[in-house]
Coordinates of C-alpha atoms and ligand atoms in Angstrom, one line a residue:
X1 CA -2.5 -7.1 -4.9
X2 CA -0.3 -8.1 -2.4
X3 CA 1.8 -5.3 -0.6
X4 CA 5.9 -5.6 0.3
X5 CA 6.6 -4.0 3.1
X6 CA 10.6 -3.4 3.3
X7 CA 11.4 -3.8 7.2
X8 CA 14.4 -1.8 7.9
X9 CA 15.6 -3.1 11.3
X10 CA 18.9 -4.6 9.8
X11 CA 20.0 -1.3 8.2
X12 CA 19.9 0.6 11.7
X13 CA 21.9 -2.6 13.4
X14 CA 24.7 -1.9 10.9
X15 CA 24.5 1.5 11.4
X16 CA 24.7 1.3 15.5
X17 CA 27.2 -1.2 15.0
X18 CA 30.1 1.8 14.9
X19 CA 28.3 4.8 16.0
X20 CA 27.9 7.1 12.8
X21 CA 25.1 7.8 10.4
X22 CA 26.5 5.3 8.1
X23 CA 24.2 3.8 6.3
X24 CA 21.6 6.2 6.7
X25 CA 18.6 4.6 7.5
X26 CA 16.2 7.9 6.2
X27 CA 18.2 7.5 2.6
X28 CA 18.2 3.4 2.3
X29 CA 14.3 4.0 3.4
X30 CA 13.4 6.2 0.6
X31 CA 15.6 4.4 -2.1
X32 CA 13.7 1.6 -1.0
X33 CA 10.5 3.1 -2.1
X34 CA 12.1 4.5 -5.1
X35 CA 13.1 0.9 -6.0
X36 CA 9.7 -0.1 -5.9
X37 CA 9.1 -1.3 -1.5
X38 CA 4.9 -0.4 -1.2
X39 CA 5.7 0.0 2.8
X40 CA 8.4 0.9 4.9
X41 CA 8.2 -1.7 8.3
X42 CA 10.2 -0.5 11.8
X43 CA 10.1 -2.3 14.9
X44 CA 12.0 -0.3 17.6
X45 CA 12.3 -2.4 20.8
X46 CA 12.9 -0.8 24.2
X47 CA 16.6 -0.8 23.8
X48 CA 16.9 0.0 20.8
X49 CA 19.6 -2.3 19.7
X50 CA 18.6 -1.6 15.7
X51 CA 15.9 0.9 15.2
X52 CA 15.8 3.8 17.6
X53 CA 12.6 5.8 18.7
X54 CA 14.2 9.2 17.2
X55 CA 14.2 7.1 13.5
X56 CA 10.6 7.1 13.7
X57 CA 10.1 10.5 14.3
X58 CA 12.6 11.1 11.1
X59 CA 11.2 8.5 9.0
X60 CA 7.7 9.5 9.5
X61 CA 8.5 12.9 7.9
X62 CA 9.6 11.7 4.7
X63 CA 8.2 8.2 3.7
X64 CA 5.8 8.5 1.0
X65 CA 4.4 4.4 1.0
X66 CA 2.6 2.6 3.8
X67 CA 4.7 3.5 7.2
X68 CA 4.2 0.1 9.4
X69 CA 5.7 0.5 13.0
X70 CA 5.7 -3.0 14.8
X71 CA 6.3 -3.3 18.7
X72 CA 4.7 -4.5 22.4
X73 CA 2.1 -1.3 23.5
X74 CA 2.5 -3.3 26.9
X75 CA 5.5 -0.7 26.5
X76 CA 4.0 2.7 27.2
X77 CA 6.8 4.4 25.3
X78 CA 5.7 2.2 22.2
X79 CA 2.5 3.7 22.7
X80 CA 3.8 7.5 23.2
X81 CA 5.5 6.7 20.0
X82 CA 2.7 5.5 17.8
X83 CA 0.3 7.8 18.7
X84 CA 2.9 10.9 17.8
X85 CA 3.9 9.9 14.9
X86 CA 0.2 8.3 13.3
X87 CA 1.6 5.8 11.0
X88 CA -0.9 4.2 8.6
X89 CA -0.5 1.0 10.3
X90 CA 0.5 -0.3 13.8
X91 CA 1.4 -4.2 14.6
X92 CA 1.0 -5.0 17.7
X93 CA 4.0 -8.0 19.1
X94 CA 4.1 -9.3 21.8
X95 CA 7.8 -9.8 22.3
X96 CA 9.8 -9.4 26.0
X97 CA 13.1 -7.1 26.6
X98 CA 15.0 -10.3 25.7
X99 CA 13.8 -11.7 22.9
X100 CA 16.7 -12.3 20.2
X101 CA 13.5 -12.0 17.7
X102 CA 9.8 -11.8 17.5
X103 CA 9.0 -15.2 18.3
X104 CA 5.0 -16.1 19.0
X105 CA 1.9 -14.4 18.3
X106 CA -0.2 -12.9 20.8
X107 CA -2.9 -15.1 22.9
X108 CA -6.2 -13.2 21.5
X109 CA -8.0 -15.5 24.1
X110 CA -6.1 -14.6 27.5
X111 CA -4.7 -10.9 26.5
X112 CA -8.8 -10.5 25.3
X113 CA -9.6 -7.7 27.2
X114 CA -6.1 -5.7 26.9
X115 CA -6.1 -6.3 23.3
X116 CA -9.9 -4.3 23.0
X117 CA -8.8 -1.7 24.9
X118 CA -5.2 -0.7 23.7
X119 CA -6.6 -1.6 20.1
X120 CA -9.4 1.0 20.2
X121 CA -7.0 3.7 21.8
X122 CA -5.1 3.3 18.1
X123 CA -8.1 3.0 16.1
X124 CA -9.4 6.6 17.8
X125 CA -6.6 8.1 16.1
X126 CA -7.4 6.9 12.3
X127 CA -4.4 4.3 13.0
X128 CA -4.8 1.0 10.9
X129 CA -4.2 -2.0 13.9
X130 CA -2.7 -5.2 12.8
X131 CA -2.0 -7.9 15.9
X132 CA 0.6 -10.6 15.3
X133 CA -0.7 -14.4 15.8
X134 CA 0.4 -17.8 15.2
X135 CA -1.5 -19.7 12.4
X136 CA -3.7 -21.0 15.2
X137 CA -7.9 -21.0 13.9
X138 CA -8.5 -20.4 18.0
X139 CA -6.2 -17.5 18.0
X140 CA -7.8 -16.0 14.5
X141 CA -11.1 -16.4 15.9
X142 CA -10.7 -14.4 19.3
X143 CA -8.7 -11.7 17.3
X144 CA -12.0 -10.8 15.4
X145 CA -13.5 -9.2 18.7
X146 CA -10.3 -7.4 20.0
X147 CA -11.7 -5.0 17.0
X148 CA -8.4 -5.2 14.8
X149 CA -8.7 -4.6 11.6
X150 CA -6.0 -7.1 10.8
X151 CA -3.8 -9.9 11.7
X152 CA -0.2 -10.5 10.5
X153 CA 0.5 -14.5 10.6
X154 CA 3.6 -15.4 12.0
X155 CA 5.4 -17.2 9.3
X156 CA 8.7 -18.8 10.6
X157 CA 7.0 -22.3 11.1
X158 CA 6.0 -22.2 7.4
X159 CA 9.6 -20.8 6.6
X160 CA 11.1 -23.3 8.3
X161 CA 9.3 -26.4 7.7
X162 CA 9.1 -25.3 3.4
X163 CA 12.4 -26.9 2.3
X164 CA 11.2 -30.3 3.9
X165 CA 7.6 -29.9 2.7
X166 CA 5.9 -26.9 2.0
X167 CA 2.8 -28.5 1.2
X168 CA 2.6 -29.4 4.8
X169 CA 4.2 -26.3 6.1
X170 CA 1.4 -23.9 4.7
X171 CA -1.2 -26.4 5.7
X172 CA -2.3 -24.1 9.0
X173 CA -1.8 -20.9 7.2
X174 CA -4.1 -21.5 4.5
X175 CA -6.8 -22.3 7.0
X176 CA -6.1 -19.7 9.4
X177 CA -6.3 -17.1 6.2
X178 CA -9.8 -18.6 5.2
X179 CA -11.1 -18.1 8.6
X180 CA -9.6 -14.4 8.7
X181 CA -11.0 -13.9 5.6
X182 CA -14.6 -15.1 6.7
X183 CA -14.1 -13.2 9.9
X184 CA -14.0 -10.0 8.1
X185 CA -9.8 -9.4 9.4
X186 CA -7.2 -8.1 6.7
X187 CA -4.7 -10.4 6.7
X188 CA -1.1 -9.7 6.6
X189 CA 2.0 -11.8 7.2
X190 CA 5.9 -11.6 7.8
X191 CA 9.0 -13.1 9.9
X192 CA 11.7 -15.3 8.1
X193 CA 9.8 -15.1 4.7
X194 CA 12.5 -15.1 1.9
X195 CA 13.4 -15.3 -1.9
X196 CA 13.0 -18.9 -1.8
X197 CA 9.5 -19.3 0.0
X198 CA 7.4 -16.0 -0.6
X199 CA 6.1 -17.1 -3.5
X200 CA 4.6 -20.0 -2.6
X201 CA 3.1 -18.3 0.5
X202 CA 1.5 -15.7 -1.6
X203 CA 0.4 -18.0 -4.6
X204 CA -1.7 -20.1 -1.9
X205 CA -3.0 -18.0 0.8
X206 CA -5.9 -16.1 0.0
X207 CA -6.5 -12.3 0.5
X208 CA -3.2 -11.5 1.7
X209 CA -3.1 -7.6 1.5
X210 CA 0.9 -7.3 3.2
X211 CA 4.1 -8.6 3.2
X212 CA 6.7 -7.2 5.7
X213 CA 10.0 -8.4 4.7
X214 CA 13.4 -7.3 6.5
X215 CA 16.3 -9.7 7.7
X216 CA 16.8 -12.3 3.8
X217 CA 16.0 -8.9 2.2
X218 CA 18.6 -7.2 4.0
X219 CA 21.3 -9.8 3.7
X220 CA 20.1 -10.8 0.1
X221 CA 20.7 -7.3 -0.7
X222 CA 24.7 -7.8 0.3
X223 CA 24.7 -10.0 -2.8
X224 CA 22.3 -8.5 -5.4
X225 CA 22.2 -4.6 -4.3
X226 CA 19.2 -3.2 -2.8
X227 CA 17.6 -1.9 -6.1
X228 CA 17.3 -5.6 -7.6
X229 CA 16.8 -7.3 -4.6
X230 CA 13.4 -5.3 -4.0
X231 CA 12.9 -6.2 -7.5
X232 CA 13.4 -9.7 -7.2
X233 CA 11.3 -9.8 -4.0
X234 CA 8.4 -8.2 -5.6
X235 CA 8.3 -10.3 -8.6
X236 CA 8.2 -13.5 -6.4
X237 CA 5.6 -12.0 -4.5
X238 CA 3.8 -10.7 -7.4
X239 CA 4.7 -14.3 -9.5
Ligands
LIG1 C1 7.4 -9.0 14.1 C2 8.5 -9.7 13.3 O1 8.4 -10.9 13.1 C3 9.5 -8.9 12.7 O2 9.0 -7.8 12.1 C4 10.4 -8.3 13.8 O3 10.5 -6.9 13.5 C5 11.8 -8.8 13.6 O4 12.6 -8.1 14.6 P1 14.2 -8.1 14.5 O5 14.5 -7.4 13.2 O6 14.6 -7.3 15.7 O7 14.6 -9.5 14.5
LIG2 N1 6.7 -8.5 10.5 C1 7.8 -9.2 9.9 C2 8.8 -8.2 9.5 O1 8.6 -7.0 9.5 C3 10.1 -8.7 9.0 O2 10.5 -9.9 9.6 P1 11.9 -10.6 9.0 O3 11.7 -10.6 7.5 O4 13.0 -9.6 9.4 O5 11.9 -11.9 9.6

């Protein structure tokens, strides 16, 4: 069965957003669990503009599902991070300082090399490695011998092309799941997936193990209230 993975980065940008504790992150995280989230999904960047590197450290004491902590290892603090706290899954991103969001996957032809080596540094310590990648069969293959166990698929193409024709839009991600799944790679998937498109995604694409859902959660949430949303979310995924 398919796993949700709640991504809280949009809980910490509220809280930031005037300086105090409010919402708390460690509460929302574990009344996420308690409303039903099978993993709790962080992706502190290097300025920490949502989720800080101390959250980690905090979160990681308490969470009792699947802890997930996303980020660019190319960051050595990323690293420092990971390997203290020993969640049961890294995903690697290769996002810049800039980025507004995570927006590509990783090249598993050109970053080869770096991929094997950073990937068996986390595998050493019992860590579960997951590298994001665009639904690209080329990009799927070369991932198999950086040694990960898994791959998330970076869904906003099929998120964005589903209204017009979702057919067409999941096209590439059904293919690039076959060849994962051939390959021997776990396959995960997340970024802009939502109450209107998850199910279709998970009805058609075999041997998807994870979910990581955070932003249309998070705002869906304002609406419905976190308790039913997670509810809602995990019947369309389970649907
Ligand atoms: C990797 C990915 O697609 C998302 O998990 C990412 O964490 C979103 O980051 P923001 O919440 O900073 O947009
Ligand atoms: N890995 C995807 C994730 O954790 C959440 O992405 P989004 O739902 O915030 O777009």
């Amino acid at each position: 069965m398919t796993k949700l993975s709640v991504n809280i980065n949009k809980i910490a940008t509220l809280r930031n957003s005037r300086g105090g504790n409010n919402p708390d992150l460690i509460k929302v995280a574990l009344d996420a669990e308690r409303f039903g989230a099978e993993g709790i999904t962080v992706h502190p960047r290097p300025d920490e503009r949502h989720i800080r590197y101390q959250d980690v450290f905090d979160l990681k004491k308490v969470i009792q599902t699947e802890f997930n902590i996303e980020g660019n290892p190319k960051e050595q603090k990323f690293v420092e991070l990971v390997l203290a706290n020993k969640p049961a899954q890294v995903t690697l991103v290769p996002d810049t300082e800039g980025q507004l969001t995570s927006n590509h996957g990783w090249d598993t032809i050109k970053h080869q090399s770096y991929l094997k080596d950073i990937i068996a540094v986390f595998k050493a310590e019992g860590i579960r490695v997951s590298i994001f990648v665009d639904p690209s069969e080329e990009m799927v293959e070369a991932a198999q011998s950086t040694g990960t166990d898994r791959i998330e698929l970076y869904t906003e193409a099929y998120a964005s092309g589903f209204h017009e024709d979702k057919e067409r839009a999941i096209k590439p991600y059904i293919k690039a799941a076959k060849l994962a799944e051939k390959l021997g790679l776990g396959i995960n998937a997340g970024h802009d997936l939502d109450l209107h498109n998850l199910q279709y995604f998970s009805q058609n694409i075999p041997g998807l193990l994870e979910v990581s859902i955070g932003h249309a959660l998070i705002c869906d949430s304002l609406y419905f209230g976190l308790e039913n949303t997670i509810q809602m979310y995990l019947r369309q995924k389970n649907g």
